[in-house]
Amino acid sequence: MKNDSVFLIAEAGVNHNGDVELAKELIELAAAAGADAIKFQTFIPEALVTTTARKAGYQKTAHEESQLAMLQALALPLPVFDELKAYADSKAIEFMSTAFESESLALLSQLAVRRYKIPSGELTNLPFLIEHAALQQDLILSTGMATLGEIELALASIYWGRVQKDYPPSISALRKAWIERDPSVALNTTLLHCTSSYPAAPDTVNIRAMTTLAEIFQLPVGYSDHTQGTTASIMAIAKGARVIEKHVTLDKTLSGPDHRASMSPAELHEWVAVCREAVSMLGDGNKQPQTSEMDVKQAARKSLVAKTAIRKGDVFTSENLAIKRPGTGRPPEDLFSCLNQTATRDYLADEFIE
């Protein structure tokens, strides 16, 4: 990522409904919209949830199925991800996927993905965080549902995984290593503020918490946007987000847990466009006139002129001098030094004073 850029992730998740062709269409959509990356979810259902795990409220449908049954219907076979990465490469868009257990993480490592996204639900899965960190690649960690203490412990786990090969013998050892950490060891982790509701209501967004994360942990931050519309993403960019992700679907009416809270194809195009526009509006922070302002500057600013006809030898006074547009002559501040001076030539009314 460039220092002045925002990395935009189109989160396809499981919105392919277990169909590899739909997954490829999502890749095409994200690439055409100009997103930086397309992200899926990689998991083995039986290794992810128990047989008795219930679905979250937003996942519930008319079908009385378990979370396991739902995930079994949505899962893509692990070998398919090699095909999807190659397809994303052919479309010049970065392939990403979130792993939910160790075997899937190992697969993504074999695919040589550039970075790993850790979802909010895995933030307290400290052994899994250590496994991610041991890969020595950039990490993006979502922090939905988390406290600052939980986030710090997650970062301590990432630090441990960066410097150690084995799990810590205890949480105490993990905390001690974090407190005594080597400042030269880079975590290479971006923290994403997130509200884990689908969709997230405006009054639950709390964009200021993203700034809090940046200040406390001194790491790059971003936003995982589960809201409707583009306002939250724009606000996050204005507050310093370096990464923004948002769910996308081919059709909001498709069956599945995430489609209704995802962007339609048209909304994805709009989201990318307004996010890029928001980045361009940030500028470099230097307060100076823009080239586009020069014409207006001359027309709107003022100059020192003769209020009435002035003859050579007359004394300049507030009665025979005025300050008027345009701003192409002597600046108004020169009035101070002109008062009580003698005119060296004749001036017509409205003529610039030399």
Coordinates of C-alpha atoms in Angstrom, one line a residue:
M1 CA 0.0 0.0 0.0
K2 CA 1.2 3.5 -0.8
N3 CA 1.6 5.8 2.2
D4 CA -1.2 8.1 0.9
S5 CA -3.6 5.4 -0.3
V6 CA -6.5 3.4 1.1
F7 CA -6.7 -0.3 0.3
L8 CA -10.2 -1.3 -0.7
I9 CA -11.3 -4.9 -0.1
A10 CA -14.5 -6.1 -1.7
E11 CA -15.6 -8.8 0.8
A12 CA -17.2 -11.6 -1.2
G13 CA -17.2 -13.9 1.8
V14 CA -19.6 -16.8 1.2
N15 CA -21.8 -14.8 -1.2
H16 CA -20.8 -17.3 -3.9
N17 CA -23.2 -19.7 -2.2
G18 CA -20.8 -22.6 -2.7
D19 CA -20.7 -22.1 -6.5
V20 CA -17.3 -21.6 -8.0
E21 CA -18.7 -19.8 -11.1
L22 CA -20.5 -17.3 -8.9
A23 CA -17.2 -16.8 -7.1
K24 CA -15.5 -16.0 -10.4
E25 CA -18.3 -13.5 -11.2
L26 CA -17.6 -11.8 -7.9
I27 CA -13.9 -11.6 -8.8
E28 CA -14.9 -10.0 -12.2
L29 CA -17.2 -7.6 -10.5
A30 CA -14.6 -6.4 -7.9
A31 CA -11.9 -6.0 -10.6
A32 CA -14.3 -4.0 -12.9
A33 CA -15.3 -1.8 -10.0
G34 CA -11.6 -0.9 -9.2
A35 CA -11.3 -2.5 -5.8
D36 CA -7.8 -3.4 -4.7
A37 CA -8.7 -6.9 -3.5
I38 CA -11.4 -9.5 -3.5
K39 CA -11.7 -11.5 -0.3
F40 CA -13.4 -14.9 0.3
Q41 CA -13.6 -17.2 3.3
T42 CA -11.8 -20.5 3.5
F43 CA -13.0 -23.1 6.0
I44 CA -13.7 -26.8 6.6
P45 CA -17.2 -26.7 8.2
E46 CA -16.6 -29.7 10.4
A47 CA -13.4 -28.2 11.8
L48 CA -15.0 -24.8 12.3
V49 CA -18.2 -25.5 14.3
T50 CA -19.8 -28.1 16.5
T51 CA -22.8 -30.0 15.4
T52 CA -24.9 -28.1 17.9
A53 CA -23.8 -24.6 17.1
R54 CA -26.7 -22.2 16.4
K55 CA -26.7 -19.6 13.7
A56 CA -26.4 -15.9 14.6
G57 CA -29.6 -13.9 14.4
Y58 CA -28.7 -12.3 11.0
Q59 CA -28.0 -15.7 9.6
K60 CA -31.4 -17.2 10.4
T61 CA -33.8 -18.0 7.5
A62 CA -37.0 -19.9 7.2
H63 CA -34.9 -23.1 7.2
E64 CA -34.3 -24.6 10.6
E65 CA -30.8 -25.7 9.8
S66 CA -27.8 -25.7 12.1
Q67 CA -24.8 -23.4 11.6
L68 CA -22.9 -26.5 10.5
A69 CA -25.5 -27.4 7.8
M70 CA -25.5 -23.8 6.6
L71 CA -21.7 -23.7 6.3
Q72 CA -21.6 -27.1 4.6
A73 CA -23.9 -25.6 1.9
L74 CA -21.7 -22.5 1.5
A75 CA -18.2 -24.0 1.7
L76 CA -16.0 -24.3 -1.4
P77 CA -13.7 -27.3 -1.6
L78 CA -10.2 -26.3 -0.6
P79 CA -8.6 -27.1 -4.0
V80 CA -10.9 -24.5 -5.6
F81 CA -9.1 -21.6 -4.0
D82 CA -6.0 -22.3 -6.1
E83 CA -8.3 -21.8 -9.2
L84 CA -9.8 -18.7 -7.7
K85 CA -6.5 -17.1 -6.9
A86 CA -5.3 -17.8 -10.5
Y87 CA -8.5 -16.3 -11.8
A88 CA -8.0 -13.2 -9.6
D89 CA -4.4 -12.9 -10.8
S90 CA -5.7 -13.0 -14.4
K91 CA -8.0 -10.1 -13.6
A92 CA -5.3 -8.0 -12.0
I93 CA -6.9 -7.9 -8.6
E94 CA -5.4 -9.2 -5.4
F95 CA -6.8 -12.4 -4.1
M96 CA -7.5 -12.7 -0.3
S97 CA -9.3 -15.1 1.9
T98 CA -9.9 -15.4 5.6
A99 CA -9.0 -18.8 7.1
F100 CA -11.1 -20.1 10.0
E101 CA -9.0 -23.0 11.0
S102 CA -5.4 -24.3 10.7
E103 CA -5.8 -26.5 7.6
S104 CA -7.3 -23.6 5.6
L105 CA -4.6 -21.3 6.8
A106 CA -2.0 -23.8 5.6
L107 CA -3.7 -23.8 2.2
L108 CA -3.6 -20.1 1.9
S109 CA 0.1 -20.1 2.8
Q110 CA 0.7 -22.6 0.0
L111 CA -1.1 -20.2 -2.4
A112 CA 1.4 -17.5 -1.3
V113 CA -1.2 -14.8 -0.6
R114 CA 0.3 -11.4 0.1
R115 CA -1.5 -10.8 3.4
Y116 CA -3.9 -12.5 5.8
K117 CA -7.2 -11.1 7.2
I118 CA -8.2 -12.3 10.6
P119 CA -11.9 -11.9 11.4
S120 CA -13.3 -10.5 14.5
G121 CA -14.6 -13.8 15.7
E122 CA -11.0 -15.2 15.8
L123 CA -9.5 -12.3 17.8
T124 CA -9.6 -14.3 21.1
N125 CA -8.3 -17.4 19.4
L126 CA -4.8 -16.8 20.5
P127 CA -3.2 -20.0 19.2
F128 CA -4.6 -19.2 15.8
L129 CA -3.3 -15.7 15.9
I130 CA 0.2 -17.1 16.7
E131 CA -0.1 -19.4 13.7
H132 CA -0.9 -16.4 11.5
A133 CA 2.0 -14.4 12.9
A134 CA 4.4 -17.2 12.4
L135 CA 3.9 -17.0 8.6
Q136 CA 5.7 -13.6 8.8
Q137 CA 3.3 -11.9 6.4
D138 CA 1.2 -8.7 6.8
L139 CA -1.9 -9.2 8.9
I140 CA -5.2 -7.4 9.0
L141 CA -7.1 -7.9 12.3
S142 CA -10.7 -7.0 12.7
T143 CA -11.7 -6.0 16.2
G144 CA -15.5 -6.3 16.2
M145 CA -17.0 -7.2 19.6
A146 CA -13.6 -6.7 21.3
T147 CA -12.4 -4.7 24.3
L148 CA -9.1 -2.9 24.3
G149 CA -7.7 -5.5 26.7
E150 CA -8.7 -8.3 24.3
I151 CA -7.0 -6.4 21.4
E152 CA -3.8 -6.0 23.4
L153 CA -3.7 -9.7 24.2
A154 CA -4.3 -10.5 20.5
L155 CA -1.4 -8.2 19.6
A156 CA 0.7 -9.9 22.3
S157 CA 0.0 -13.2 20.6
I158 CA 1.0 -11.8 17.2
Y159 CA 4.2 -10.5 18.7
W160 CA 4.9 -14.0 20.2
G161 CA 4.3 -15.6 16.8
R162 CA 6.7 -13.2 15.1
V163 CA 9.6 -14.2 17.4
Q164 CA 8.9 -17.7 18.7
K165 CA 8.3 -21.1 17.0
D166 CA 6.2 -22.7 19.7
Y167 CA 3.1 -21.7 21.8
P168 CA 3.8 -19.8 25.0
P169 CA 3.8 -22.0 28.2
S170 CA 1.2 -19.8 29.7
I171 CA -0.8 -16.6 29.3
S172 CA 1.6 -15.0 31.9
A173 CA 4.5 -15.8 29.7
L174 CA 2.7 -14.3 26.8
R175 CA 2.0 -11.1 28.7
K176 CA 5.5 -10.8 30.0
A177 CA 7.0 -11.2 26.5
W178 CA 4.6 -8.4 25.3
I179 CA 5.6 -6.1 28.2
E180 CA 9.3 -6.7 27.5
R181 CA 9.0 -6.8 23.7
D182 CA 11.8 -5.8 21.4
P183 CA 10.6 -2.5 19.8
S184 CA 12.6 -3.4 16.6
V185 CA 10.2 -6.3 15.9
A186 CA 7.5 -5.1 13.6
L187 CA 4.0 -6.5 14.1
N188 CA 3.1 -5.6 10.5
T189 CA -0.5 -5.6 11.5
T190 CA -3.4 -3.3 10.6
L191 CA -6.3 -3.0 13.1
L192 CA -9.8 -2.7 11.6
H193 CA -12.4 -1.1 13.7
C194 CA -15.7 -3.0 13.2
T195 CA -19.2 -3.2 14.6
S196 CA -20.2 -6.9 14.2
S197 CA -23.9 -6.3 13.3
Y198 CA -25.4 -7.0 9.9
P199 CA -26.2 -4.3 9.0
A200 CA -24.7 -2.0 11.6
A201 CA -27.0 0.8 12.7
P202 CA -25.5 4.3 12.3
D203 CA -25.5 5.0 16.1
T204 CA -23.4 1.8 16.7
V205 CA -20.6 2.7 14.2
N206 CA -18.4 4.7 16.6
I207 CA -15.8 5.8 14.1
R208 CA -13.9 7.6 16.8
A209 CA -12.9 4.2 18.2
M210 CA -10.7 3.7 15.2
T211 CA -8.7 6.8 16.2
T212 CA -8.5 5.4 19.7
L213 CA -7.0 2.2 18.3
A214 CA -4.4 4.2 16.3
E215 CA -3.4 6.3 19.4
I216 CA -3.2 3.4 21.9
F217 CA -1.5 0.8 19.7
Q218 CA 0.4 3.0 17.3
L219 CA -0.5 0.8 14.4
P220 CA -2.2 1.5 11.0
V221 CA -5.9 1.3 11.3
G222 CA -8.9 0.8 9.0
Y223 CA -12.6 0.0 9.0
S224 CA -14.6 -3.1 8.3
D225 CA -17.9 -1.5 7.1
H226 CA -21.1 -3.3 7.8
T227 CA -23.4 -0.3 7.4
Q228 CA -25.7 0.6 4.6
G229 CA -24.4 3.2 2.2
T230 CA -21.0 4.9 1.9
T231 CA -21.0 7.5 4.7
A232 CA -19.2 5.4 7.3
S233 CA -16.4 4.5 4.9
I234 CA -16.0 8.1 3.9
M235 CA -15.8 9.1 7.6
A236 CA -13.3 6.4 8.3
I237 CA -11.1 7.6 5.5
A238 CA -11.3 11.2 6.8
K239 CA -10.2 9.8 10.2
G240 CA -7.1 8.1 8.8
A241 CA -8.3 4.6 7.7
R242 CA -5.7 2.8 5.6
V243 CA -7.9 -0.2 4.8
I244 CA -11.6 -0.4 4.2
E245 CA -13.6 -3.6 3.5
K246 CA -17.2 -4.0 2.7
H247 CA -19.4 -7.0 1.7
V248 CA -20.5 -7.3 -1.9
T249 CA -23.0 -9.6 -3.6
L250 CA -24.1 -10.2 -7.2
D251 CA -27.8 -10.1 -6.1
K252 CA -29.2 -9.1 -2.7
T253 CA -32.2 -11.5 -3.2
L254 CA -30.1 -14.6 -3.3
S255 CA -30.4 -17.1 -0.5
G256 CA -27.6 -17.0 2.1
P257 CA -26.8 -15.2 5.3
D258 CA -24.9 -12.1 4.0
H259 CA -26.6 -11.1 0.8
R260 CA -29.1 -8.6 2.2
A261 CA -26.4 -6.7 4.1
S262 CA -24.0 -6.6 1.1
M263 CA -23.5 -4.1 -1.6
S264 CA -25.1 -4.7 -5.0
P265 CA -22.9 -4.4 -8.1
A266 CA -24.0 -0.8 -8.7
E267 CA -23.4 0.0 -5.0
L268 CA -19.9 -1.5 -5.2
H269 CA -19.0 0.7 -8.1
E270 CA -20.3 3.8 -6.2
W271 CA -18.5 2.8 -3.0
V272 CA -15.1 2.5 -4.8
A273 CA -15.6 5.8 -6.6
V274 CA -16.6 7.7 -3.5
C275 CA -13.8 6.2 -1.4
R276 CA -11.2 7.1 -4.1
E277 CA -12.7 10.6 -4.2
A278 CA -12.5 10.9 -0.4
V279 CA -8.8 9.9 -0.6
S280 CA -8.2 12.6 -3.2
M281 CA -9.8 15.2 -0.9
L282 CA -7.4 14.4 1.9
G283 CA -4.6 16.2 0.2
D284 CA -1.1 16.5 1.6
G285 CA -2.0 18.7 4.6
N286 CA 0.0 21.7 3.5
K287 CA -2.1 24.8 3.6
Q288 CA -1.2 26.7 0.4
P289 CA -3.0 28.2 -2.6
Q290 CA -4.0 25.7 -5.2
T291 CA -3.3 26.3 -8.9
S292 CA -7.0 26.2 -9.5
E293 CA -7.5 29.1 -7.2
M294 CA -5.2 31.6 -9.0
D295 CA -7.9 33.0 -11.3
V296 CA -10.3 33.5 -8.4
K297 CA -7.5 34.9 -6.2
Q298 CA -6.9 37.7 -8.7
A299 CA -10.6 38.4 -9.1
A300 CA -11.7 38.2 -5.5
R301 CA -8.8 39.9 -3.7
K302 CA -8.2 43.7 -3.7
S303 CA -5.6 46.2 -4.6
L304 CA -4.7 49.8 -3.6
V305 CA -6.3 52.3 -6.1
A306 CA -7.1 56.0 -6.5
K307 CA -10.5 56.7 -5.1
T308 CA -10.6 60.0 -7.0
A309 CA -8.3 61.7 -9.5
I310 CA -5.0 62.4 -7.9
R311 CA -2.4 64.9 -9.2
K312 CA 1.3 64.6 -9.0
G313 CA 2.4 66.2 -5.7
D314 CA -0.9 65.5 -3.9
V315 CA -0.6 63.7 -0.5
F316 CA -2.1 60.3 -0.3
T317 CA -5.0 60.2 2.3
S318 CA -7.8 57.9 3.2
E319 CA -10.0 60.3 1.3
N320 CA -8.3 59.9 -2.1
L321 CA -7.3 56.2 -1.8
A322 CA -9.5 53.1 -1.9
I323 CA -9.1 49.3 -1.7
K324 CA -11.0 47.6 -4.6
R325 CA -11.0 44.5 -6.7
P326 CA -9.1 43.0 -8.6
G327 CA -6.1 41.8 -6.7
T328 CA -3.6 42.4 -9.5
G329 CA -2.0 45.6 -8.1
R330 CA -0.4 46.6 -4.8
P331 CA -1.9 44.7 -1.9
P332 CA -4.2 46.4 0.6
E333 CA -1.6 46.3 3.3
D334 CA 0.4 48.9 1.4
L335 CA -2.2 51.5 2.4
F336 CA -0.3 51.9 5.7
S337 CA 3.0 52.9 4.1
C338 CA 1.3 55.1 1.4
L339 CA -0.7 57.4 3.7
N340 CA 0.9 60.8 3.9
Q341 CA 3.3 60.1 1.1
T342 CA 3.4 62.3 -2.0
A343 CA 2.1 61.1 -5.4
T344 CA 4.9 61.0 -8.0
R345 CA 2.5 61.1 -10.9
D346 CA -1.1 61.8 -11.9
Y347 CA -3.7 59.0 -11.3
L348 CA -7.2 58.6 -12.6
A349 CA -10.0 57.3 -10.4
D350 CA -9.8 53.5 -10.0
E351 CA -6.2 53.4 -11.3
F352 CA -3.8 51.2 -9.5
I353 CA -1.4 53.0 -7.2
E354 CA 2.2 52.3 -8.1

